[in-house]
PDB file of N, CA and C in Angstrom:
ATOM      1  N   UNK Y   2    -155.902  10.953 143.942  1.00 77.00           N
ATOM      2  CA  UNK Y   2    -157.154  11.803 144.630  1.00 77.00           C
ATOM      3  C   UNK Y   2    -156.661  13.008 145.120  1.00 77.00           C
ATOM      4  N   UNK Y   3    -155.480  13.494 144.717  1.00 79.00           N
ATOM      5  CA  UNK Y   3    -155.092  14.794 144.848  1.00 79.00           C
ATOM      6  C   UNK Y   3    -154.359  14.863 146.262  1.00 79.00           C
ATOM      7  N   UNK Y   4    -154.103  13.818 146.976  1.00 88.00           N
ATOM      8  CA  UNK Y   4    -153.338  13.955 148.211  1.00 88.00           C
ATOM      9  C   UNK Y   4    -151.915  14.036 147.910  1.00 88.00           C
ATOM     10  N   UNK Y   5    -151.020  14.664 148.984  1.00 94.00           N
ATOM     11  CA  UNK Y   5    -149.672  14.639 148.999  1.00 94.00           C
ATOM     12  C   UNK Y   5    -149.365  13.617 150.112  1.00 94.00           C
ATOM     13  N   UNK Y   6    -148.259  13.135 150.192  1.00 96.00           N
ATOM     14  CA  UNK Y   6    -147.921  12.113 151.230  1.00 96.00           C
ATOM     15  C   UNK Y   6    -146.768  12.322 152.230  1.00 96.00           C
ATOM     16  N   UNK Y   7    -146.881  12.086 153.314  1.00 96.00           N
ATOM     17  CA  UNK Y   7    -145.893  12.044 154.243  1.00 96.00           C
ATOM     18  C   UNK Y   7    -145.609  10.590 154.701  1.00 96.00           C
ATOM     19  N   UNK Y   8    -144.549   9.978 154.362  1.00 96.00           N
ATOM     20  CA  UNK Y   8    -144.205   8.551 154.560  1.00 96.00           C
ATOM     21  C   UNK Y   8    -143.060   8.262 155.473  1.00 96.00           C
ATOM     22  N   UNK Y   9    -143.333   7.403 156.367  1.00 96.00           N
ATOM     23  CA  UNK Y   9    -142.170   7.023 157.338  1.00 96.00           C
ATOM     24  C   UNK Y   9    -141.980   5.580 157.283  1.00 96.00           C
ATOM     25  N   UNK Y  10    -140.598   5.215 157.363  1.00 95.00           N
ATOM     26  CA  UNK Y  10    -140.156   3.722 157.463  1.00 95.00           C
ATOM     27  C   UNK Y  10    -138.967   3.710 158.516  1.00 95.00           C
ATOM     28  N   UNK Y  11    -138.594   2.639 158.937  1.00 93.00           N
ATOM     29  CA  UNK Y  11    -137.538   2.509 159.880  1.00 93.00           C
ATOM     30  C   UNK Y  11    -136.237   2.469 159.014  1.00 93.00           C
ATOM     31  N   UNK Y  12    -136.245   1.904 157.740  1.00 95.00           N
ATOM     32  CA  UNK Y  12    -135.225   1.774 156.849  1.00 95.00           C
ATOM     33  C   UNK Y  12    -135.032   2.789 155.804  1.00 95.00           C
ATOM     34  N   UNK Y  13    -133.967   3.476 155.686  1.00 96.00           N
ATOM     35  CA  UNK Y  13    -133.827   4.430 154.668  1.00 96.00           C
ATOM     36  C   UNK Y  13    -134.006   3.827 153.213  1.00 96.00           C
ATOM     37  N   UNK Y  14    -133.596   2.615 153.080  1.00 97.00           N
ATOM     38  CA  UNK Y  14    -133.536   1.835 151.730  1.00 97.00           C
ATOM     39  C   UNK Y  14    -135.086   1.704 151.335  1.00 97.00           C
ATOM     40  N   UNK Y  15    -135.936   1.269 152.597  1.00 95.00           N
ATOM     41  CA  UNK Y  15    -137.299   0.906 152.421  1.00 95.00           C
ATOM     42  C   UNK Y  15    -138.203   2.229 151.980  1.00 95.00           C
ATOM     43  N   UNK Y  16    -137.824   3.319 152.671  1.00 96.00           N
ATOM     44  CA  UNK Y  16    -138.646   4.540 152.397  1.00 96.00           C
ATOM     45  C   UNK Y  16    -138.204   5.114 151.003  1.00 96.00           C
ATOM     46  N   UNK Y  17    -136.993   5.029 150.651  1.00 97.00           N
ATOM     47  CA  UNK Y  17    -136.642   5.469 149.399  1.00 97.00           C
ATOM     48  C   UNK Y  17    -137.132   4.684 148.107  1.00 97.00           C
ATOM     49  N   UNK Y  18    -137.324   3.240 148.527  1.00 97.00           N
ATOM     50  CA  UNK Y  18    -137.890   2.548 147.426  1.00 97.00           C
ATOM     51  C   UNK Y  18    -139.538   2.686 147.198  1.00 97.00           C
ATOM     52  N   UNK Y  19    -140.152   2.893 148.396  1.00 96.00           N
ATOM     53  CA  UNK Y  19    -141.511   3.308 148.517  1.00 96.00           C
ATOM     54  C   UNK Y  19    -141.842   4.567 147.783  1.00 96.00           C
ATOM     55  N   UNK Y  20    -141.050   5.692 148.141  1.00 96.00           N
ATOM     56  CA  UNK Y  20    -141.255   6.852 147.493  1.00 96.00           C
ATOM     57  C   UNK Y  20    -141.029   6.890 145.960  1.00 96.00           C
ATOM     58  N   UNK Y  21    -139.904   6.218 145.592  1.00 96.00           N
ATOM     59  CA  UNK Y  21    -139.530   6.128 144.111  1.00 96.00           C
ATOM     60  C   UNK Y  21    -140.709   5.456 143.496  1.00 96.00           C
ATOM     61  N   UNK Y  22    -141.323   4.338 144.056  1.00 97.00           N
ATOM     62  CA  UNK Y  22    -142.365   3.704 143.297  1.00 97.00           C
ATOM     63  C   UNK Y  22    -143.703   4.654 143.145  1.00 97.00           C
ATOM     64  N   UNK Y  23    -143.956   5.351 144.370  1.00 95.00           N
ATOM     65  CA  UNK Y  23    -145.160   6.243 144.163  1.00 95.00           C
ATOM     66  C   UNK Y  23    -145.030   7.339 143.318  1.00 95.00           C
ATOM     67  N   UNK Y  24    -143.818   7.914 143.240  1.00 95.00           N
ATOM     68  CA  UNK Y  24    -143.448   9.013 142.425  1.00 95.00           C
ATOM     69  C   UNK Y  24    -143.497   8.659 140.967  1.00 95.00           C
ATOM     70  N   UNK Y  25    -143.061   7.414 140.621  1.00 96.00           N
ATOM     71  CA  UNK Y  25    -143.118   6.784 139.268  1.00 96.00           C
ATOM     72  C   UNK Y  25    -144.539   6.643 138.722  1.00 96.00           C
ATOM     73  N   UNK Y  26    -145.333   5.994 139.625  1.00 95.00           N
ATOM     74  CA  UNK Y  26    -146.762   5.756 139.218  1.00 95.00           C
ATOM     75  C   UNK Y  26    -147.498   7.025 139.224  1.00 95.00           C
ATOM     76  N   UNK Y  27    -147.253   7.905 140.311  1.00 94.00           N
ATOM     77  CA  UNK Y  27    -148.042   9.137 140.448  1.00 94.00           C
ATOM     78  C   UNK Y  27    -147.226  10.384 140.466  1.00 94.00           C
ATOM     79  N   UNK Y  28    -146.698  10.828 139.366  1.00 94.00           N
ATOM     80  CA  UNK Y  28    -145.647  11.859 139.373  1.00 94.00           C
ATOM     81  C   UNK Y  28    -146.298  13.249 139.899  1.00 94.00           C
ATOM     82  N   UNK Y  29    -147.401  13.506 139.911  1.00 94.00           N
ATOM     83  CA  UNK Y  29    -148.081  14.601 140.483  1.00 94.00           C
ATOM     84  C   UNK Y  29    -148.131  14.704 141.922  1.00 94.00           C
ATOM     85  N   UNK Y  30    -148.020  13.623 142.673  1.00 94.00           N
ATOM     86  CA  UNK Y  30    -148.011  13.555 144.215  1.00 94.00           C
ATOM     87  C   UNK Y  30    -146.738  14.069 144.611  1.00 94.00           C
ATOM     88  N   UNK Y  31    -146.814  14.656 145.640  1.00 95.00           N
ATOM     89  CA  UNK Y  31    -145.642  15.272 146.463  1.00 95.00           C
ATOM     90  C   UNK Y  31    -145.319  14.269 147.474  1.00 95.00           C
ATOM     91  N   UNK Y  32    -144.172  13.887 147.722  1.00 96.00           N
ATOM     92  CA  UNK Y  32    -143.847  12.930 148.734  1.00 96.00           C
ATOM     93  C   UNK Y  32    -142.839  13.511 149.631  1.00 96.00           C
ATOM     94  N   UNK Y  33    -143.105  13.560 150.911  1.00 96.00           N
ATOM     95  CA  UNK Y  33    -142.109  13.828 151.911  1.00 96.00           C
ATOM     96  C   UNK Y  33    -141.732  12.439 152.706  1.00 96.00           C
ATOM     97  N   UNK Y  34    -140.677  12.099 152.802  1.00 96.00           N
ATOM     98  CA  UNK Y  34    -140.241  10.680 153.371  1.00 96.00           C
ATOM     99  C   UNK Y  34    -139.220  10.900 154.354  1.00 96.00           C
ATOM    100  N   UNK Y  35    -139.367  10.139 155.348  1.00 97.00           N
ATOM    101  CA  UNK Y  35    -138.146  10.079 156.285  1.00 97.00           C
ATOM    102  C   UNK Y  35    -138.047   8.779 156.901  1.00 97.00           C
ATOM    103  N   UNK Y  36    -136.813   8.280 157.367  1.00 97.00           N
ATOM    104  CA  UNK Y  36    -136.528   7.007 158.036  1.00 97.00           C
ATOM    105  C   UNK Y  36    -136.198   7.267 159.487  1.00 97.00           C
ATOM    106  N   UNK Y  37    -137.056   6.715 160.182  1.00 96.00           N
ATOM    107  CA  UNK Y  37    -136.814   6.735 161.842  1.00 96.00           C
ATOM    108  C   UNK Y  37    -137.899   5.789 162.356  1.00 96.00           C
ATOM    109  N   UNK Y  38    -137.590   5.463 163.722  1.00 95.00           N
ATOM    110  CA  UNK Y  38    -138.427   4.607 164.411  1.00 95.00           C
ATOM    111  C   UNK Y  38    -139.631   5.450 165.089  1.00 95.00           C
ATOM    112  N   UNK Y  39    -140.775   5.077 164.977  1.00 95.00           N
ATOM    113  CA  UNK Y  39    -141.948   5.758 165.332  1.00 95.00           C
ATOM    114  C   UNK Y  39    -141.943   5.937 166.890  1.00 95.00           C
ATOM    115  N   UNK Y  40    -141.132   5.222 167.610  1.00 94.00           N
ATOM    116  CA  UNK Y  40    -141.120   5.308 169.120  1.00 94.00           C
ATOM    117  C   UNK Y  40    -140.280   6.658 169.505  1.00 94.00           C
ATOM    118  N   UNK Y  41    -139.698   7.300 168.373  1.00 93.00           N
ATOM    119  CA  UNK Y  41    -138.717   8.314 168.659  1.00 93.00           C
ATOM    120  C   UNK Y  41    -139.558   9.542 168.650  1.00 93.00           C
ATOM    121  N   UNK Y  42    -139.844  10.363 169.880  1.00 92.00           N
ATOM    122  CA  UNK Y  42    -140.825  11.386 170.138  1.00 92.00           C
ATOM    123  C   UNK Y  42    -140.270  12.588 169.213  1.00 92.00           C
ATOM    124  N   UNK Y  43    -139.034  12.893 169.286  1.00 93.00           N
ATOM    125  CA  UNK Y  43    -138.563  14.007 168.754  1.00 93.00           C
ATOM    126  C   UNK Y  43    -138.560  14.020 167.149  1.00 93.00           C
ATOM    127  N   UNK Y  44    -138.160  12.793 166.679  1.00 94.00           N
ATOM    128  CA  UNK Y  44    -138.245  12.664 165.106  1.00 94.00           C
ATOM    129  C   UNK Y  44    -139.763  12.741 164.648  1.00 94.00           C
ATOM    130  N   UNK Y  45    -140.729  11.997 165.521  1.00 93.00           N
ATOM    131  CA  UNK Y  45    -141.999  11.899 165.225  1.00 93.00           C
ATOM    132  C   UNK Y  45    -142.638  13.239 164.998  1.00 93.00           C
ATOM    133  N   UNK Y  46    -142.398  14.255 166.060  1.00 92.00           N
ATOM    134  CA  UNK Y  46    -142.817  15.730 166.128  1.00 92.00           C
ATOM    135  C   UNK Y  46    -142.301  16.502 165.069  1.00 92.00           C
ATOM    136  N   UNK Y  47    -140.938  16.271 164.759  1.00 94.00           N
ATOM    137  CA  UNK Y  47    -140.395  17.129 163.754  1.00 94.00           C
ATOM    138  C   UNK Y  47    -140.824  16.695 162.411  1.00 94.00           C
ATOM    139  N   UNK Y  48    -141.160  15.309 162.203  1.00 95.00           N
ATOM    140  CA  UNK Y  48    -141.763  14.997 161.061  1.00 95.00           C
ATOM    141  C   UNK Y  48    -143.093  15.600 160.587  1.00 95.00           C
ATOM    142  N   UNK Y  49    -143.981  15.631 161.731  1.00 94.00           N
ATOM    143  CA  UNK Y  49    -145.318  16.167 161.535  1.00 94.00           C
ATOM    144  C   UNK Y  49    -145.229  17.645 161.231  1.00 94.00           C
ATOM    145  N   UNK Y  50    -144.403  18.337 162.012  1.00 93.00           N
ATOM    146  CA  UNK Y  50    -144.181  19.761 161.776  1.00 93.00           C
ATOM    147  C   UNK Y  50    -143.730  20.002 160.244  1.00 93.00           C
ATOM    148  N   UNK Y  51    -142.784  19.217 159.894  1.00 95.00           N
ATOM    149  CA  UNK Y  51    -142.284  19.304 158.419  1.00 95.00           C
ATOM    150  C   UNK Y  51    -143.444  18.996 157.389  1.00 95.00           C
ATOM    151  N   UNK Y  52    -144.123  18.150 157.552  1.00 94.00           N
ATOM    152  CA  UNK Y  52    -145.256  17.831 156.755  1.00 94.00           C
ATOM    153  C   UNK Y  52    -146.268  18.938 156.763  1.00 94.00           C
ATOM    154  N   UNK Y  53    -146.646  19.337 157.941  1.00 91.00           N
ATOM    155  CA  UNK Y  53    -147.482  20.638 157.917  1.00 91.00           C
ATOM    156  C   UNK Y  53    -146.994  21.783 157.295  1.00 91.00           C
ATOM    157  N   UNK Y  54    -145.825  22.099 157.411  1.00 93.00           N
ATOM    158  CA  UNK Y  54    -144.937  23.374 156.948  1.00 93.00           C
ATOM    159  C   UNK Y  54    -144.987  23.049 155.389  1.00 93.00           C
ATOM    160  N   UNK Y  55    -144.640  21.939 154.882  1.00 94.00           N
ATOM    161  CA  UNK Y  55    -144.376  21.922 153.498  1.00 94.00           C
ATOM    162  C   UNK Y  55    -145.665  21.460 152.635  1.00 94.00           C
ATOM    163  N   UNK Y  56    -146.553  20.764 153.201  1.00 91.00           N
ATOM    164  CA  UNK Y  56    -147.810  20.435 152.565  1.00 91.00           C
ATOM    165  C   UNK Y  56    -149.126  20.910 153.009  1.00 91.00           C
ATOM    166  N   UNK Y  57    -149.063  21.733 154.201  1.00 85.00           N
ATOM    167  CA  UNK Y  57    -150.221  22.256 154.659  1.00 85.00           C
ATOM    168  C   UNK Y  57    -150.929  21.293 155.834  1.00 85.00           C
ATOM    169  N   UNK Y  58    -152.277  21.447 155.898  1.00 83.00           N
ATOM    170  CA  UNK Y  58    -152.974  20.784 156.980  1.00 83.00           C
ATOM    171  C   UNK Y  58    -153.127  19.195 156.551  1.00 83.00           C
ATOM    172  N   UNK Y  59    -153.039  18.557 157.537  1.00 89.00           N
ATOM    173  CA  UNK Y  59    -153.157  17.034 157.387  1.00 89.00           C
ATOM    174  C   UNK Y  59    -154.566  16.614 157.451  1.00 89.00           C
ATOM    175  N   UNK Y  60    -155.148  15.977 156.476  1.00 88.00           N
ATOM    176  CA  UNK Y  60    -156.456  15.568 156.433  1.00 88.00           C
ATOM    177  C   UNK Y  60    -156.638  14.065 156.705  1.00 88.00           C
ATOM    178  N   UNK Y  61    -155.649  13.238 156.510  1.00 91.00           N
ATOM    179  CA  UNK Y  61    -155.844  11.788 156.737  1.00 91.00           C
ATOM    180  C   UNK Y  61    -154.508  11.327 157.482  1.00 91.00           C
ATOM    181  N   UNK Y  62    -154.583  10.505 158.368  1.00 93.00           N
ATOM    182  CA  UNK Y  62    -153.555   9.803 159.090  1.00 93.00           C
ATOM    183  C   UNK Y  62    -153.839   8.326 159.029  1.00 93.00           C
ATOM    184  N   UNK Y  63    -152.839   7.632 158.665  1.00 93.00           N
ATOM    185  CA  UNK Y  63    -152.891   6.015 158.627  1.00 93.00           C
ATOM    186  C   UNK Y  63    -151.687   5.727 159.524  1.00 93.00           C
ATOM    187  N   UNK Y  64    -152.028   5.116 160.572  1.00 91.00           N
ATOM    188  CA  UNK Y  64    -151.106   4.626 161.607  1.00 91.00           C
ATOM    189  C   UNK Y  64    -150.953   3.261 161.315  1.00 91.00           C
ATOM    190  N   UNK Y  65    -149.669   2.921 160.742  1.00 91.00           N
ATOM    191  CA  UNK Y  65    -149.698   1.469 160.079  1.00 91.00           C
ATOM    192  C   UNK Y  65    -148.331   0.762 160.594  1.00 91.00           C
ATOM    193  N   UNK Y  66    -147.756   1.299 161.584  1.00 92.00           N
ATOM    194  CA  UNK Y  66    -146.495   0.741 162.214  1.00 92.00           C
ATOM    195  C   UNK Y  66    -147.018  -0.370 163.214  1.00 92.00           C
ATOM    196  N   UNK Y  67    -146.206  -1.345 163.287  1.00 92.00           N
ATOM    197  CA  UNK Y  67    -146.571  -2.475 164.173  1.00 92.00           C
ATOM    198  C   UNK Y  67    -145.318  -3.405 164.537  1.00 92.00           C
ATOM    199  N   UNK Y  68    -145.463  -3.940 165.710  1.00 92.00           N
ATOM    200  CA  UNK Y  68    -144.366  -4.874 166.275  1.00 92.00           C
ATOM    201  C   UNK Y  68    -145.089  -6.075 166.727  1.00 92.00           C
ATOM    202  N   UNK Y  69    -144.698  -7.233 166.367  1.00 88.00           N
ATOM    203  CA  UNK Y  69    -145.172  -8.429 166.926  1.00 88.00           C
ATOM    204  C   UNK Y  69    -144.250  -9.429 167.189  1.00 88.00           C
ATOM    205  N   UNK Y  70    -144.188  -9.977 168.313  1.00 85.00           N
ATOM    206  CA  UNK Y  70    -143.193 -11.243 168.582  1.00 85.00           C
ATOM    207  C   UNK Y  70    -144.027 -12.198 169.269  1.00 85.00           C
ATOM    208  N   UNK Y  71    -144.372 -13.276 168.354  1.00 85.00           N
ATOM    209  CA  UNK Y  71    -145.079 -14.555 168.963  1.00 85.00           C
ATOM    210  C   UNK Y  71    -144.405 -15.111 170.123  1.00 85.00           C
ATOM    211  N   UNK Y  72    -145.223 -15.596 171.033  1.00 79.00           N
ATOM    212  CA  UNK Y  72    -144.817 -16.359 172.171  1.00 79.00           C
ATOM    213  C   UNK Y  72    -145.981 -16.336 173.288  1.00 79.00           C
ATOM    214  N   UNK Y  73    -145.503 -16.787 174.417  1.00 78.00           N
ATOM    215  CA  UNK Y  73    -146.467 -17.057 175.391  1.00 78.00           C
ATOM    216  C   UNK Y  73    -146.144 -15.905 176.693  1.00 78.00           C
ATOM    217  N   UNK Y  74    -146.419 -16.480 177.726  1.00 83.00           N
ATOM    218  CA  UNK Y  74    -146.067 -15.666 178.950  1.00 83.00           C
ATOM    219  C   UNK Y  74    -144.539 -15.510 179.229  1.00 83.00           C
ATOM    220  N   UNK Y  75    -143.793 -16.305 178.340  1.00 87.00           N
ATOM    221  CA  UNK Y  75    -142.396 -16.129 178.576  1.00 87.00           C
ATOM    222  C   UNK Y  75    -141.770 -14.939 177.583  1.00 87.00           C
ATOM    223  N   UNK Y  76    -142.518 -14.350 176.934  1.00 89.00           N
ATOM    224  CA  UNK Y  76    -142.001 -13.226 176.057  1.00 89.00           C
ATOM    225  C   UNK Y  76    -141.117 -12.267 177.063  1.00 89.00           C
ATOM    226  N   UNK Y  77    -140.029 -12.009 176.536  1.00 91.00           N
ATOM    227  CA  UNK Y  77    -139.194 -10.854 177.347  1.00 91.00           C
ATOM    228  C   UNK Y  77    -139.974  -9.691 177.421  1.00 91.00           C
ATOM    229  N   UNK Y  78    -139.849  -9.117 178.670  1.00 91.00           N
ATOM    230  CA  UNK Y  78    -140.426  -7.845 178.963  1.00 91.00           C
ATOM    231  C   UNK Y  78    -140.145  -6.764 177.952  1.00 91.00           C
ATOM    232  N   UNK Y  79    -138.898  -6.747 177.723  1.00 93.00           N
ATOM    233  CA  UNK Y  79    -138.542  -5.632 176.650  1.00 93.00           C
ATOM    234  C   UNK Y  79    -139.211  -5.735 175.419  1.00 93.00           C
ATOM    235  N   UNK Y  80    -139.702  -6.904 174.910  1.00 93.00           N
ATOM    236  CA  UNK Y  80    -140.438  -7.195 173.707  1.00 93.00           C
ATOM    237  C   UNK Y  80    -141.852  -6.663 173.997  1.00 93.00           C
ATOM    238  N   UNK Y  81    -142.365  -6.894 175.298  1.00 92.00           N
ATOM    239  CA  UNK Y  81    -143.755  -6.407 175.506  1.00 92.00           C
ATOM    240  C   UNK Y  81    -143.762  -4.902 175.575  1.00 92.00           C
ATOM    241  N   UNK Y  82    -142.721  -4.325 176.054  1.00 94.00           N
ATOM    242  CA  UNK Y  82    -142.576  -2.884 176.187  1.00 94.00           C
ATOM    243  C   UNK Y  82    -142.549  -2.333 174.778  1.00 94.00           C
ATOM    244  N   UNK Y  83    -141.763  -2.884 173.932  1.00 94.00           N
ATOM    245  CA  UNK Y  83    -141.539  -2.426 172.577  1.00 94.00           C
ATOM    246  C   UNK Y  83    -142.947  -2.629 171.797  1.00 94.00           C
ATOM    247  N   UNK Y  84    -143.598  -3.656 171.958  1.00 93.00           N
ATOM    248  CA  UNK Y  84    -145.044  -3.705 171.398  1.00 93.00           C
ATOM    249  C   UNK Y  84    -145.942  -2.669 171.751  1.00 93.00           C
ATOM    250  N   UNK Y  85    -145.987  -2.494 173.036  1.00 95.00           N
ATOM    251  CA  UNK Y  85    -146.698  -1.349 173.400  1.00 95.00           C
ATOM    252  C   UNK Y  85    -146.459  -0.054 172.939  1.00 95.00           C
ATOM    253  N   UNK Y  86    -145.044   0.277 172.915  1.00 96.00           N
ATOM    254  CA  UNK Y  86    -144.619   1.596 172.430  1.00 96.00           C
ATOM    255  C   UNK Y  86    -144.949   1.739 171.023  1.00 96.00           C
ATOM    256  N   UNK Y  87    -144.603   0.621 170.251  1.00 96.00           N
ATOM    257  CA  UNK Y  87    -144.872   0.828 168.720  1.00 96.00           C
ATOM    258  C   UNK Y  87    -146.462   0.766 168.360  1.00 96.00           C
ATOM    259  N   UNK Y  88    -147.089  -0.255 168.950  1.00 95.00           N
ATOM    260  CA  UNK Y  88    -148.477  -0.523 168.485  1.00 95.00           C
ATOM    261  C   UNK Y  88    -149.397   0.406 169.192  1.00 95.00           C
ATOM    262  N   UNK Y  89    -149.116   1.015 170.306  1.00 96.00           N
ATOM    263  CA  UNK Y  89    -150.169   1.928 170.922  1.00 96.00           C
ATOM    264  C   UNK Y  89    -149.673   3.272 171.145  1.00 96.00           C
ATOM    265  N   UNK Y  90    -148.535   3.445 171.858  1.00 96.00           N
ATOM    266  CA  UNK Y  90    -148.073   4.909 172.168  1.00 96.00           C
ATOM    267  C   UNK Y  90    -147.638   5.635 170.995  1.00 96.00           C
ATOM    268  N   UNK Y  91    -147.009   4.938 169.993  1.00 96.00           N
ATOM    269  CA  UNK Y  91    -146.655   5.536 168.861  1.00 96.00           C
ATOM    270  C   UNK Y  91    -147.947   6.156 168.094  1.00 96.00           C
ATOM    271  N   UNK Y  92    -148.916   5.304 168.033  1.00 95.00           N
ATOM    272  CA  UNK Y  92    -150.358   5.836 167.376  1.00 95.00           C
ATOM    273  C   UNK Y  92    -150.915   6.960 168.016  1.00 95.00           C
ATOM    274  N   UNK Y  93    -150.832   6.955 169.554  1.00 95.00           N
ATOM    275  CA  UNK Y  93    -151.402   8.142 170.192  1.00 95.00           C
ATOM    276  C   UNK Y  93    -150.472   9.271 170.004  1.00 95.00           C
ATOM    277  N   UNK Y  94    -149.226   9.100 169.903  1.00 94.00           N
ATOM    278  CA  UNK Y  94    -148.355  10.328 169.624  1.00 94.00           C
ATOM    279  C   UNK Y  94    -148.693  11.098 168.341  1.00 94.00           C
ATOM    280  N   UNK Y  95    -148.911  10.230 167.354  1.00 95.00           N
ATOM    281  CA  UNK Y  95    -149.203  10.714 166.028  1.00 95.00           C
ATOM    282  C   UNK Y  95    -150.558  11.356 165.937  1.00 95.00           C
ATOM    283  N   UNK Y  96    -151.333  10.750 166.470  1.00 94.00           N
ATOM    284  CA  UNK Y  96    -152.862  11.394 166.602  1.00 94.00           C
ATOM    285  C   UNK Y  96    -152.835  12.662 167.187  1.00 94.00           C
ATOM    286  N   UNK Y  97    -152.372  12.698 168.481  1.00 93.00           N
ATOM    287  CA  UNK Y  97    -152.028  14.000 169.245  1.00 93.00           C
ATOM    288  C   UNK Y  97    -151.305  14.969 168.307  1.00 93.00           C
ATOM    289  N   UNK Y  98    -150.392  14.606 167.598  1.00 92.00           N
ATOM    290  CA  UNK Y  98    -149.686  15.556 166.808  1.00 92.00           C
ATOM    291  C   UNK Y  98    -150.389  16.161 165.597  1.00 92.00           C
ATOM    292  N   UNK Y  99    -151.263  15.174 164.965  1.00 92.00           N
ATOM    293  CA  UNK Y  99    -151.990  15.829 163.796  1.00 92.00           C
ATOM    294  C   UNK Y  99    -153.409  16.367 164.107  1.00 92.00           C
ATOM    295  N   UNK Y 100    -153.801  16.044 165.212  1.00 91.00           N
ATOM    296  CA  UNK Y 100    -155.309  16.637 165.393  1.00 91.00           C
ATOM    297  C   UNK Y 100    -155.378  18.159 165.386  1.00 91.00           C
ATOM    298  N   UNK Y 101    -154.396  18.998 165.842  1.00 88.00           N
ATOM    299  CA  UNK Y 101    -154.491  20.495 165.786  1.00 88.00           C
ATOM    300  C   UNK Y 101    -154.633  20.704 164.190  1.00 88.00           C
ATOM    301  N   UNK Y 102    -153.861  20.136 163.297  1.00 86.00           N
ATOM    302  CA  UNK Y 102    -153.949  20.338 161.905  1.00 86.00           C
ATOM    303  C   UNK Y 102    -155.353  19.940 161.379  1.00 86.00           C
ATOM    304  N   UNK Y 103    -155.785  18.926 161.770  1.00 87.00           N
ATOM    305  CA  UNK Y 103    -157.102  18.259 161.382  1.00 87.00           C
ATOM    306  C   UNK Y 103    -158.238  19.353 161.705  1.00 87.00           C
ATOM    307  N   UNK Y 104    -158.152  19.704 163.015  1.00 85.00           N
ATOM    308  CA  UNK Y 104    -159.150  20.747 163.517  1.00 85.00           C
ATOM    309  C   UNK Y 104    -159.244  22.013 162.640  1.00 85.00           C
ATOM    310  N   UNK Y 105    -158.098  22.351 162.134  1.00 81.00           N
ATOM    311  CA  UNK Y 105    -158.064  23.520 161.370  1.00 81.00           C
ATOM    312  C   UNK Y 105    -158.925  23.504 160.047  1.00 81.00           C
ATOM    313  N   UNK Y 106    -158.885  22.175 159.560  1.00 79.00           N
ATOM    314  CA  UNK Y 106    -159.502  21.844 158.285  1.00 79.00           C
ATOM    315  C   UNK Y 106    -161.079  21.837 158.576  1.00 79.00           C
ATOM    316  N   UNK Y 107    -161.588  21.682 159.654  1.00 73.00           N
ATOM    317  CA  UNK Y 107    -162.941  21.604 159.918  1.00 73.00           C
ATOM    318  C   UNK Y 107    -163.585  22.720 160.720  1.00 73.00           C
ATOM    319  N   UNK Y 108    -162.690  23.694 160.982  1.00 66.00           N
ATOM    320  CA  UNK Y 108    -163.143  24.839 161.758  1.00 66.00           C
ATOM    321  C   UNK Y 108    -164.429  25.421 161.152  1.00 66.00           C
ATOM    322  N   UNK Y 109    -165.415  25.667 161.757  1.00 57.00           N
ATOM    323  CA  UNK Y 109    -166.483  26.263 161.181  1.00 57.00           C
ATOM    324  C   UNK Y 109    -167.388  25.371 160.401  1.00 57.00           C
ATOM    325  N   UNK Y 110    -167.197  24.011 160.320  1.00 56.00           N
ATOM    326  CA  UNK Y 110    -167.991  23.048 159.694  1.00 56.00           C
ATOM    327  C   UNK Y 110    -168.654  22.333 160.845  1.00 56.00           C
ATOM    328  N   UNK Y 111    -169.971  22.053 160.440  1.00 51.00           N
ATOM    329  CA  UNK Y 111    -170.813  21.400 161.480  1.00 51.00           C
ATOM    330  C   UNK Y 111    -170.766  19.927 161.166  1.00 51.00           C
ATOM    331  N   UNK Y 112    -170.239  19.234 162.339  1.00 51.00           N
ATOM    332  CA  UNK Y 112    -170.110  17.846 162.203  1.00 51.00           C
ATOM    333  C   UNK Y 112    -171.023  17.070 163.139  1.00 51.00           C
ATOM    334  N   UNK Y 113    -171.648  16.042 162.738  1.00 47.00           N
ATOM    335  CA  UNK Y 113    -172.680  15.114 163.318  1.00 47.00           C
ATOM    336  C   UNK Y 113    -171.907  13.944 164.022  1.00 47.00           C
TER     337      UNK Y 113
END
């Protein structure tokens, strides 16, 4: 559909494999990929800046990171904190980071 992609994974091997498959199937697509944990504020912000710099404005964001550890009230507090950080706070960080870019795309456009 003409989109370029900024992709993130925790594992370098995973992100390289995904990037390679996309580029093989869609050679016209530009892919910027990085391996880091989405709870890392600095890497997250740097990645968004890089994507905007190399690809221009961001028009679509898919927050797909997730952490789940099954259990009951006996789940260690560290796992609960990790779940909140990955499943909620990381999504908020990325939304806040890309909204300025998205606003530039719709500047002057009437939205209902």
